[in-house]
Phi, psi and omega in degrees: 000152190277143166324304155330313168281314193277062034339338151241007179271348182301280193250019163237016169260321182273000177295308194322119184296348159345316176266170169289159168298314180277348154315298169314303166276014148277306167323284172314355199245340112346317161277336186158314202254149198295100174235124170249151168086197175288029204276142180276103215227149191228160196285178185060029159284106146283151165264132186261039188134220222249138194280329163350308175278354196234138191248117147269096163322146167324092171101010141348149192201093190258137186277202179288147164069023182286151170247164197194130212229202223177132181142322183201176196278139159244134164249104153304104191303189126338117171080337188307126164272158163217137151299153181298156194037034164280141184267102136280124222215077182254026164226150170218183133275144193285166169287128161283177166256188208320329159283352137214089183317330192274106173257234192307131165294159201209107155305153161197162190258138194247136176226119141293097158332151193280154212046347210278163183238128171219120167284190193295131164080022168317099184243134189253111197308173165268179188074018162250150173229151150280124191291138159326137162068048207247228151207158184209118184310144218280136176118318224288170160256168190203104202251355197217133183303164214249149150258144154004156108090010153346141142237118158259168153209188176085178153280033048300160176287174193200135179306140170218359159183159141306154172225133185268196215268335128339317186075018172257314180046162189291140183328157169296150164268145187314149173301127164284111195312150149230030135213157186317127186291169179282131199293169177262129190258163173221104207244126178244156162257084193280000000 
């Protein structure tokens, strides 16, 4: 069977809100993808193409409505939650020209650290990794590698704190101004 058929038998059989999760990730393990442990796959998982490349890790907790994309390796770690509707997305295109800006497709392999958290509407670029234990804010896009222990958000994601082993870490630190504060006015009223 082709990678293509079992990637859509991916998402709409093993997708099918019908099973149970571990069910489900028996299913999927059954079509192709490497799911160890105890992992966790919740309904409305799509596929973008071929099932082949993605590996779930152990005790994995994947949510509802995740898209999963084709092409290069994707990895899920160990303990890694995904939020409802995160996207891994590892082809994009080069820019073409002008007559078609969308040019050659262009892969890269996407890695979830072990531990790390991705909230709802999470989207992860291919060339990217999240550092372990990492928290990656709900929305955010993520065009870039991630560090360890980590808080990102935004758009591009962007660093917004460290976290120690707790997982409380230290406060952010203020923000540097980026322009020069305002002279202070002095206004009378006559």
């Amino acid at each position: 069977m082709s990678g293509r058929m079992r990637g859509a038998l991916a998402s709409t059989v093993a997708g099918s809100p019908v099973w149970a999760p571990r069910t489900r990730a028996r299913l999927l393990r059954a079509l192709g993808v490497r799911v160890h442990g105890s992992a966790r796959v919740y309904p409305w998982i799509r596929f973008v193409g071929g099932v082949d490349h993605l590996e779930i890790g152990r005790g994995a907790f994947v949510n509802v409505n995740a898209t999963i994309g084709a092409n290069a390796r994707i990895v899920i770690g160990d303990r890694v939650h995904l939020g409802p509707g995160v996207s891994l997305l590892p082809t994009s295109h080069d820019v073409g020209p002008r007559e078609q800006r969308a040019g050659a497709p262009v892969s890269a392999p996407i890695t979830i650290g072990d531990g790390a958290w991705l909230g709802a509407g999470v989207t992860v670029l291919g060339g990217v990794t999240i550092g372990a234990g990492s928290v990656i804010a709900a929305g955010a896009l993520v065009s870039g590698d991630t560090q360890p222990d980590a808080v990102y958000g935004g758009v591009p994601a962007r660093l917004i704190r460290r976290l120690d082993s707790s997982g409380t870490g230290p406060a952010p630190a203020p923000a540097e101004p980026t322009t020069a504060p305002a002279e202070p006015t002095t206004s009378t009223v006559e």
